[in-house]
mmCIF file of C-alpha atoms in Angstrom:
data_model
loop_
_atom_site.group_PDB
_atom_site.id
_atom_site.type_symbol
_atom_site.label_atom_id
_atom_site.label_comp_id
_atom_site.label_asym_id
_atom_site.label_seq_id
_atom_site.Cartn_x
_atom_site.Cartn_y
_atom_site.Cartn_z
ATOM 1 C CA MET A 1 29.801 40.833 110.951
ATOM 2 C CA SER A 2 26.586 41.699 112.586
ATOM 3 C CA VAL A 3 24.065 44.917 110.895
ATOM 4 C CA LYS A 4 24.982 47.101 112.995
ATOM 5 C CA GLU A 5 28.474 46.579 112.249
ATOM 6 C CA VAL A 6 28.332 46.410 108.566
ATOM 7 C CA PHE A 7 26.967 49.646 108.506
ATOM 8 C CA ASP A 8 29.043 51.673 111.228
ATOM 9 C CA ASN A 9 31.493 50.488 108.418
ATOM 10 C CA VAL A 10 30.415 52.436 105.723
ATOM 11 C CA ALA A 11 28.665 55.627 107.401
ATOM 12 C CA LEU A 12 30.766 57.562 105.695
ATOM 13 C CA GLU A 13 30.740 56.630 102.298
ATOM 14 C CA TYR A 14 26.993 55.912 102.510
ATOM 15 C CA ASP A 15 24.952 58.085 100.185
ATOM 16 C CA ARG A 16 28.046 58.806 97.951
ATOM 17 C CA ASP A 17 27.176 55.491 96.624
ATOM 18 C CA ARG A 18 23.346 54.929 96.408
ATOM 19 C CA LYS A 19 22.638 57.013 92.685
ATOM 20 C CA VAL A 20 24.957 54.352 91.578
ATOM 21 C CA LEU A 21 23.425 51.147 93.844
ATOM 22 C CA ILE A 22 20.047 52.107 93.375
ATOM 23 C CA PRO A 23 19.858 52.792 89.195
ATOM 24 C CA CYS A 24 16.082 54.180 89.610
ATOM 25 C CA PHE A 25 17.139 56.352 92.655
ATOM 26 C CA ASP A 26 14.938 59.141 92.295
ATOM 27 C CA ASP A 27 11.598 57.755 90.843
ATOM 28 C CA PHE A 28 12.274 55.159 93.949
ATOM 29 C CA TYR A 29 12.650 57.774 96.949
ATOM 30 C CA GLY A 30 9.917 59.927 95.222
ATOM 31 C CA MET A 31 7.802 57.290 95.326
ATOM 32 C CA ALA A 32 7.973 56.844 99.457
ATOM 33 C CA VAL A 33 7.854 61.066 100.121
ATOM 34 C CA ARG A 34 4.587 61.622 97.783
ATOM 35 C CA LEU A 35 2.876 58.866 99.855
ATOM 36 C CA VAL A 36 3.849 61.249 102.277
ATOM 37 C CA GLN A 37 0.793 63.877 100.995
ATOM 38 C CA GLU A 38 -2.077 61.074 101.773
ATOM 39 C CA VAL A 39 -1.923 62.867 105.317
ATOM 40 C CA ASP A 40 -3.435 65.044 105.646
ATOM 41 C CA VAL A 41 -2.185 66.928 109.216
ATOM 42 C CA GLU A 42 -1.021 70.074 109.550
ATOM 43 C CA ARG A 43 2.271 69.115 111.507
ATOM 44 C CA LEU A 44 3.213 66.132 110.263
ATOM 45 C CA ARG A 45 4.785 63.725 113.518
ATOM 46 C CA ILE A 46 6.515 61.028 111.511
ATOM 47 C CA LEU A 47 9.203 57.729 112.240
ATOM 48 C CA ASP A 48 11.872 56.831 110.645
ATOM 49 C CA LEU A 49 12.923 53.034 111.320
ATOM 50 C CA GLY A 50 16.202 52.944 110.707
ATOM 51 C CA ILE A 51 17.133 56.605 109.230
ATOM 52 C CA GLY A 52 20.466 55.763 108.828
ATOM 53 C CA THR A 53 22.200 58.986 107.748
ATOM 54 C CA GLY A 54 18.435 60.165 106.842
ATOM 55 C CA LEU A 55 18.462 60.471 103.247
ATOM 56 C CA LEU A 56 15.013 59.809 103.211
ATOM 57 C CA SER A 57 14.034 62.183 105.828
ATOM 58 C CA ALA A 58 15.489 64.950 104.410
ATOM 59 C CA LEU A 59 13.823 64.929 101.240
ATOM 60 C CA ILE A 60 10.462 64.527 103.555
ATOM 61 C CA LEU A 61 11.959 68.055 105.211
ATOM 62 C CA GLU A 62 12.104 69.158 101.585
ATOM 63 C CA GLU A 63 8.133 68.760 101.192
ATOM 64 C CA TYR A 64 7.007 68.874 104.143
ATOM 65 C CA PRO A 65 9.498 71.602 106.428
ATOM 66 C CA ALA A 66 6.651 71.388 109.160
ATOM 67 C CA ALA A 67 7.641 67.993 110.211
ATOM 68 C CA GLU A 68 8.702 66.867 113.530
ATOM 69 C CA ILE A 69 10.764 63.235 113.078
ATOM 70 C CA THR A 70 11.922 60.603 115.260
ATOM 71 C CA GLY A 71 14.805 57.958 113.692
ATOM 72 C CA ILE A 72 16.279 54.989 115.296
ATOM 73 C CA ASP A 73 18.969 53.333 114.013
ATOM 74 C CA LEU A 74 21.428 51.364 115.417
ATOM 75 C CA SER A 75 24.477 52.241 113.865
ATOM 76 C CA SER A 76 26.025 55.240 115.961
ATOM 77 C CA ARG A 77 28.618 55.887 112.918
ATOM 78 C CA MET A 78 25.365 56.337 111.040
ATOM 79 C CA LEU A 79 23.655 58.814 113.354
ATOM 80 C CA SER A 80 26.317 60.727 113.426
ATOM 81 C CA GLU A 81 26.585 60.934 109.652
ATOM 82 C CA ALA A 82 22.225 62.054 110.228
ATOM 83 C CA GLU A 83 22.874 64.829 113.063
ATOM 84 C CA LYS A 84 25.762 66.258 110.519
ATOM 85 C CA ARG A 85 22.868 66.821 108.282
ATOM 86 C CA PHE A 86 19.941 67.705 110.477
ATOM 87 C CA ALA A 87 21.511 69.361 112.895
ATOM 88 C CA GLY A 88 19.432 69.144 115.712
ATOM 89 C CA LYS A 89 16.928 69.759 113.372
ATOM 90 C CA VAL A 90 15.358 65.479 114.242
ATOM 91 C CA ARG A 91 15.129 63.764 116.996
ATOM 92 C CA LEU A 92 17.984 60.772 116.983
ATOM 93 C CA VAL A 93 17.673 57.891 118.782
ATOM 94 C CA GLU A 94 19.846 54.914 118.992
ATOM 95 C CA SER A 95 18.160 51.668 119.154
ATOM 96 C CA ASN A 96 17.031 48.657 117.067
ATOM 97 C CA TYR A 97 13.499 49.662 116.585
ATOM 98 C CA LEU A 98 12.101 46.063 116.506
ATOM 99 C CA GLU A 99 13.012 46.056 120.130
ATOM 100 C CA GLN A 100 12.714 49.552 120.758
ATOM 101 C CA ASP A 101 8.967 50.845 122.327
ATOM 102 C CA PHE A 102 8.276 54.023 119.939
ATOM 103 C CA GLY A 103 5.389 54.784 121.593
ATOM 104 C CA SER A 104 2.296 56.124 119.490
ATOM 105 C CA GLY A 105 0.841 58.905 117.845
ATOM 106 C CA TYR A 106 3.167 59.004 114.377
ATOM 107 C CA ASP A 107 0.997 60.398 111.186
ATOM 108 C CA VAL A 108 4.077 58.546 109.356
ATOM 109 C CA ILE A 109 5.449 55.959 109.350
ATOM 110 C CA VAL A 110 8.448 55.618 106.754
ATOM 111 C CA SER A 111 11.928 53.320 106.032
ATOM 112 C CA SER A 112 14.213 52.924 103.800
ATOM 113 C CA LEU A 113 16.394 50.067 103.020
ATOM 114 C CA SER A 114 16.169 47.836 106.459
ATOM 115 C CA ILE A 115 13.496 46.257 106.834
ATOM 116 C CA HIS A 116 15.274 43.673 104.543
ATOM 117 C CA HIS A 117 17.481 43.176 107.540
ATOM 118 C CA LEU A 118 15.136 41.204 109.005
ATOM 119 C CA SER A 119 13.167 37.437 109.266
ATOM 120 C CA GLY A 120 9.803 37.273 107.837
ATOM 121 C CA ALA A 121 9.031 36.713 111.553
ATOM 122 C CA GLU A 122 10.428 39.799 113.030
ATOM 123 C CA LYS A 123 8.691 41.500 109.572
ATOM 124 C CA ALA A 124 5.462 40.478 110.483
ATOM 125 C CA ARG A 125 6.068 41.255 114.592
ATOM 126 C CA LEU A 126 6.922 44.863 113.472
ATOM 127 C CA PHE A 127 3.882 45.975 111.223
ATOM 128 C CA LYS A 128 1.811 44.879 113.978
ATOM 129 C CA LYS A 129 4.232 46.780 116.038
ATOM 130 C CA VAL A 130 3.806 50.147 113.666
ATOM 131 C CA TYR A 131 0.179 49.472 113.345
ATOM 132 C CA ALA A 132 -0.185 50.109 116.793
ATOM 133 C CA ALA A 133 2.213 53.276 116.850
ATOM 134 C CA LEU A 134 0.319 55.057 113.950
ATOM 135 C CA ASN A 135 -2.549 57.020 115.219
ATOM 136 C CA VAL A 136 -6.080 56.856 112.562
ATOM 137 C CA ASN A 137 -5.230 57.483 108.606
ATOM 138 C CA GLY A 138 -2.234 57.686 109.508
ATOM 139 C CA ILE A 139 0.369 55.810 107.105
ATOM 140 C CA PHE A 140 3.246 53.327 106.693
ATOM 141 C CA ILE A 141 5.629 53.661 103.581
ATOM 142 C CA ASN A 142 8.317 51.165 103.591
ATOM 143 C CA ALA A 143 10.990 52.080 99.985
ATOM 144 C CA ASP A 144 12.206 49.070 100.318
ATOM 145 C CA GLN A 145 14.280 45.526 98.648
ATOM 146 C CA VAL A 146 12.244 42.680 98.399
ATOM 147 C CA ALA A 147 13.054 39.029 96.811
ATOM 148 C CA GLY A 148 11.345 37.423 93.443
ATOM 149 C CA GLN A 149 8.523 34.946 93.667
ATOM 150 C CA SER A 150 10.547 32.961 91.876
ATOM 151 C CA VAL A 151 14.019 31.657 91.654
ATOM 152 C CA ARG A 152 13.632 32.624 88.224
ATOM 153 C CA LEU A 153 12.955 36.393 88.538
ATOM 154 C CA GLU A 154 14.947 36.188 91.615
ATOM 155 C CA LYS A 155 17.815 35.896 89.252
ATOM 156 C CA LEU A 156 16.513 37.364 86.495
ATOM 157 C CA SER A 157 15.970 41.064 88.702
ATOM 158 C CA ARG A 158 19.507 40.645 90.093
ATOM 159 C CA ASP A 159 21.091 40.557 86.666
ATOM 160 C CA ILE A 160 19.238 43.399 85.353
ATOM 161 C CA TRP A 161 19.917 45.571 88.667
ATOM 162 C CA TYR A 162 23.943 44.063 88.011
ATOM 163 C CA GLU A 163 23.610 45.975 83.903
ATOM 164 C CA GLN A 164 21.796 49.685 85.147
ATOM 165 C CA MET A 165 24.871 49.742 87.926
ATOM 166 C CA ARG A 166 27.376 48.628 85.497
ATOM 167 C CA SER A 167 26.208 51.648 83.051
ATOM 168 C CA LEU A 168 26.428 53.837 85.707
ATOM 169 C CA GLY A 169 29.714 52.911 86.708
ATOM 170 C CA LEU A 170 29.804 50.783 89.262
ATOM 171 C CA SER A 171 33.969 49.972 90.057
ATOM 172 C CA ALA A 172 35.157 46.890 91.775
ATOM 173 C CA GLU A 173 35.590 47.903 94.654
ATOM 174 C CA LEU A 174 31.913 49.657 95.372
ATOM 175 C CA LEU A 175 30.709 46.390 93.675
ATOM 176 C CA ALA A 176 32.783 44.067 96.319
ATOM 177 C CA ALA A 177 31.270 46.419 99.512
ATOM 178 C CA SER A 178 28.245 45.914 98.123
ATOM 179 C CA GLU A 179 28.091 42.629 98.456
ATOM 180 C CA GLU A 180 29.318 42.266 101.763
ATOM 181 C CA ARG A 181 26.877 44.045 103.005
ATOM 182 C CA MET A 182 24.259 41.657 101.191
ATOM 183 C CA LYS A 183 25.513 38.633 103.258
ATOM 184 C CA GLU A 184 23.035 40.717 106.032
ATOM 185 C CA ASP A 185 19.844 40.716 103.734
ATOM 186 C CA LYS A 186 16.781 38.520 104.213
ATOM 187 C CA MET A 187 14.983 39.407 101.792
ATOM 188 C CA SER A 188 10.946 38.287 102.105
ATOM 189 C CA THR A 189 8.672 38.411 98.812
ATOM 190 C CA LEU A 190 6.557 41.469 97.547
ATOM 191 C CA ALA A 191 3.380 39.070 98.233
ATOM 192 C CA ASP A 192 3.880 37.933 101.727
ATOM 193 C CA GLN A 193 4.767 41.505 102.818
ATOM 194 C CA LEU A 194 1.457 43.033 101.345
ATOM 195 C CA GLU A 195 0.047 39.988 103.684
ATOM 196 C CA TRP A 196 1.229 40.705 106.994
ATOM 197 C CA LEU A 197 0.607 44.386 106.559
ATOM 198 C CA ALA A 198 -2.831 43.046 105.729
ATOM 199 C CA GLN A 199 -3.066 40.634 109.078
ATOM 200 C CA ALA A 200 -1.253 43.358 111.008
ATOM 201 C CA GLY A 201 -4.832 45.533 110.291
ATOM 202 C CA PHE A 202 -3.617 47.942 107.695
ATOM 203 C CA ALA A 203 -6.534 48.582 105.385
ATOM 204 C CA ASP A 204 -5.514 49.775 101.113
ATOM 205 C CA VAL A 205 -2.514 47.824 101.198
ATOM 206 C CA ASN A 206 -0.941 48.326 97.836
ATOM 207 C CA CYS A 207 2.644 48.452 95.971
ATOM 208 C CA TRP A 208 3.220 51.830 94.593
ATOM 209 C CA TYR A 209 6.415 51.477 93.258
ATOM 210 C CA LYS A 210 8.443 48.560 91.212
ATOM 211 C CA SER A 211 11.550 48.355 89.398
ATOM 212 C CA GLY A 212 13.320 45.126 90.240
ATOM 213 C CA ILE A 213 13.896 44.344 93.609
ATOM 214 C CA PHE A 214 13.219 47.840 94.655
ATOM 215 C CA THR A 215 9.689 48.185 95.654
ATOM 216 C CA VAL A 216 8.033 51.604 97.244
ATOM 217 C CA TYR A 217 4.797 50.005 99.526
ATOM 218 C CA ALA A 218 2.343 51.231 102.074
ATOM 219 C CA GLY A 219 -1.050 50.685 104.509
ATOM 220 C CA PHE A 220 -3.230 52.716 105.827
ATOM 221 C CA LYS A 221 -5.350 52.121 109.284
ATOM 222 C CA SER A 222 -8.510 53.169 109.545
#
């Protein structure tokens, strides 16, 4: 099953399950939104890669209602849910952002829980595209899942994550659906991704939040 098919199949219930599947939901998304503040532009131009149902962009719009947001996603059903959420306030593009020419002139480029579906080489290539698309002093923010730095740390992170989800009421059905989606994951370590950002030209590359597999990192175009 392709990534597109996986997310087409879960579009209707995707948002409903987030706070169980992401036990650190508030801090995780909250840090991504907080980092947008570091770009001092009156009317932000933002690109959301893998916008899905629009969860992250909606949180950004709550803080920056004047922002002009474009979202790209390859799942038509996820975009249908995003269209219901935004009612035309966000420009939505159905495409594979790895291949899409998304232009330039963005102050902020964000992504959440999407880039981990790319291989390491694809991530590195995407980061170069993102760098080219940003304005000077712009920021790239990725809220995503990462692989452990070792087999031991990977297992421990997964074990703790499952314990946290069960404490929040994880059902057998939801677990099975999550594990099915995880078959499409191509996780890379945080260290590798920070290195690829630096190689793409980003400055002040840093991890701003981490809880197990969930990480928010960013880099600036200076």
